[in-house]
Amino acid sequence: MKSSNIGLWIAGAAIAWCAWIVLDMAEPLSSQGTAYSTLPEVKNATMPVLVEFYADWCGPCRSVGPVVEDLSREVAGRAKVVRLDVDAESDLAASHGIRSIPTFIAFKDGREVARESGAISKAKMLQMLGL
């Protein structure tokens, strides 16, 4: 590489970096609370909804599953709790940006208001629902 080409390499790298920033910013993040959910249980809900994205083969998902089921019974009438299998509903999981499981997303009025990944406590789930 000639020393006279260094300026071209730097300019090319700067242009590529700027293009990457522009393209990355073009799609809003759903975790900012601006995106509406495509889940029917969320779109039509008149109360807060907590969605757990899980898989049957996931150890942490299996350990938190009974807690989620218990929470669902506990908040019946005040909130809705939905478990969504990412293997069966991969398109929905992808549309919500799920990259790790379990992931919990709380929705109010169809909009995402909170997101947590990993096995969380029932108290944290209640907090996400605003209860």
Tab-separated table of C-alpha atoms in Angstrom:
chain	number	residue	atom	x	y	z
A	1	MET	CA	0.000	0.000	0.000
A	2	LYS	CA	1.397	3.334	-1.021
A	3	SER	CA	1.394	6.193	1.462
A	4	SER	CA	-0.466	8.305	-1.097
A	5	ASN	CA	-3.450	5.891	-0.895
A	6	ILE	CA	-3.909	6.243	2.875
A	7	GLY	CA	-6.146	9.264	2.446
A	8	LEU	CA	-8.408	7.292	0.095
A	9	TRP	CA	-8.629	4.415	2.581
A	10	ILE	CA	-9.535	6.790	5.421
A	11	ALA	CA	-12.145	8.576	3.300
A	12	GLY	CA	-13.643	5.234	2.209
A	13	ALA	CA	-13.787	3.993	5.804
A	14	ALA	CA	-15.459	7.227	6.946
A	15	ILE	CA	-18.089	6.992	4.182
A	16	ALA	CA	-18.773	3.323	5.002
A	17	TRP	CA	-19.125	4.144	8.708
A	18	CYS	CA	-21.570	6.999	7.985
A	19	ALA	CA	-23.621	4.756	5.673
A	20	TRP	CA	-23.771	2.071	8.369
A	21	ILE	CA	-25.021	4.606	10.936
A	22	VAL	CA	-27.712	5.917	8.560
A	23	LEU	CA	-28.934	2.423	7.665
A	24	ASP	CA	-28.879	1.282	11.287
A	25	MET	CA	-30.963	4.277	12.383
A	26	ALA	CA	-33.525	3.793	9.587
A	27	GLU	CA	-35.517	1.157	11.529
A	28	PRO	CA	-36.864	2.219	14.946
A	29	LEU	CA	-36.256	-0.100	17.874
A	30	SER	CA	-39.357	-1.792	19.230
A	31	SER	CA	-37.964	-1.586	22.757
A	32	GLN	CA	-38.414	2.198	22.697
A	33	GLY	CA	-42.157	1.742	23.186
A	34	THR	CA	-43.075	3.054	19.749
A	35	ALA	CA	-43.845	-0.210	17.974
A	36	TYR	CA	-47.246	-1.850	18.069
A	37	SER	CA	-47.394	-5.591	18.516
A	38	THR	CA	-48.697	-7.893	15.811
A	39	LEU	CA	-49.937	-10.437	18.379
A	40	PRO	CA	-53.752	-10.644	18.359
A	41	GLU	CA	-53.798	-11.123	22.159
A	42	VAL	CA	-51.955	-7.826	22.515
A	43	LYS	CA	-53.702	-5.785	19.814
A	44	ASN	CA	-57.184	-6.506	21.175
A	45	ALA	CA	-56.346	-6.352	24.898
A	46	THR	CA	-57.973	-3.773	27.144
A	47	MET	CA	-55.567	-4.595	29.976
A	48	PRO	CA	-51.771	-4.953	30.285
A	49	VAL	CA	-50.294	-8.026	28.607
A	50	LEU	CA	-47.084	-9.872	29.477
A	51	VAL	CA	-45.723	-12.110	26.721
A	52	GLU	CA	-43.079	-14.732	27.479
A	53	PHE	CA	-41.121	-15.887	24.436
A	54	TYR	CA	-39.829	-19.379	25.276
A	55	ALA	CA	-38.852	-22.785	23.860
A	56	ASP	CA	-39.493	-26.258	25.276
A	57	TRP	CA	-35.801	-27.183	25.038
A	58	CYS	CA	-34.658	-24.094	27.003
A	59	GLY	CA	-33.644	-24.855	30.605
A	60	PRO	CA	-34.302	-21.371	32.033
A	61	CYS	CA	-37.652	-21.330	30.194
A	62	ARG	CA	-38.649	-24.610	31.819
A	63	SER	CA	-37.672	-23.332	35.261
A	64	VAL	CA	-39.644	-20.084	34.951
A	65	GLY	CA	-42.648	-21.712	33.215
A	66	PRO	CA	-44.497	-22.657	36.431
A	67	VAL	CA	-43.957	-19.120	37.767
A	68	VAL	CA	-45.502	-17.667	34.601
A	69	GLU	CA	-48.474	-20.063	34.851
A	70	ASP	CA	-48.978	-19.099	38.505
A	71	LEU	CA	-48.778	-15.404	37.623
A	72	SER	CA	-51.383	-15.896	34.904
A	73	ARG	CA	-53.867	-17.257	37.444
A	74	GLU	CA	-52.964	-14.574	39.998
A	75	VAL	CA	-53.548	-11.594	37.678
A	76	ALA	CA	-56.602	-12.955	35.857
A	77	GLY	CA	-59.042	-10.106	35.262
A	78	ARG	CA	-56.374	-7.430	35.805
A	79	ALA	CA	-53.810	-8.446	33.183
A	80	LYS	CA	-53.196	-11.102	30.581
A	81	VAL	CA	-50.190	-13.431	30.435
A	82	VAL	CA	-49.286	-15.176	27.172
A	83	ARG	CA	-46.598	-17.793	26.537
A	84	LEU	CA	-45.321	-17.894	22.938
A	85	ASP	CA	-43.160	-20.789	21.697
A	86	VAL	CA	-40.433	-19.292	19.484
A	87	ASP	CA	-40.009	-22.566	17.573
A	88	ALA	CA	-43.690	-22.684	16.605
A	89	GLU	CA	-43.999	-18.908	16.051
A	90	SER	CA	-40.587	-17.956	14.682
A	91	ASP	CA	-41.971	-15.125	12.514
A	92	LEU	CA	-43.652	-13.438	15.503
A	93	ALA	CA	-40.513	-13.864	17.592
A	94	ALA	CA	-38.408	-12.322	14.832
A	95	SER	CA	-40.836	-9.432	14.360
A	96	HIS	CA	-40.428	-8.599	18.063
A	97	GLY	CA	-36.620	-8.781	17.898
A	98	ILE	CA	-36.254	-11.834	20.133
A	99	ARG	CA	-32.602	-12.858	20.252
A	100	SER	CA	-32.485	-14.783	23.531
A	101	ILE	CA	-34.977	-16.782	25.542
A	102	PRO	CA	-36.779	-16.495	27.764
A	103	THR	CA	-37.656	-12.912	26.917
A	104	PHE	CA	-40.564	-11.114	28.556
A	105	ILE	CA	-42.268	-8.139	26.918
A	106	ALA	CA	-44.992	-6.101	28.621
A	107	PHE	CA	-47.540	-4.263	26.460
A	108	LYS	CA	-50.070	-1.573	27.309
A	109	ASP	CA	-52.544	-0.341	24.696
A	110	GLY	CA	-50.766	-2.504	22.108
A	111	ARG	CA	-47.404	-0.793	22.690
A	112	GLU	CA	-44.301	-2.314	24.225
A	113	VAL	CA	-43.547	-0.692	27.578
A	114	ALA	CA	-40.954	-3.046	29.111
A	115	ARG	CA	-38.623	-5.868	28.093
A	116	GLU	CA	-36.498	-8.280	30.135
A	117	SER	CA	-34.418	-11.268	29.064
A	118	GLY	CA	-33.634	-14.290	31.195
A	119	ALA	CA	-35.496	-16.022	33.993
A	120	ILE	CA	-36.983	-13.226	36.085
A	121	SER	CA	-38.916	-13.256	39.345
A	122	LYS	CA	-42.686	-13.013	39.704
A	123	ALA	CA	-42.178	-9.639	41.400
A	124	LYS	CA	-40.338	-8.356	38.306
A	125	MET	CA	-43.148	-9.661	36.077
A	126	LEU	CA	-45.722	-7.829	38.193
A	127	GLN	CA	-43.607	-4.669	38.009
A	128	MET	CA	-43.451	-4.936	34.212
A	129	LEU	CA	-47.249	-5.181	34.132
A	130	GLY	CA	-47.570	-2.174	36.432
A	131	LEU	CA	-49.338	-4.195	39.134
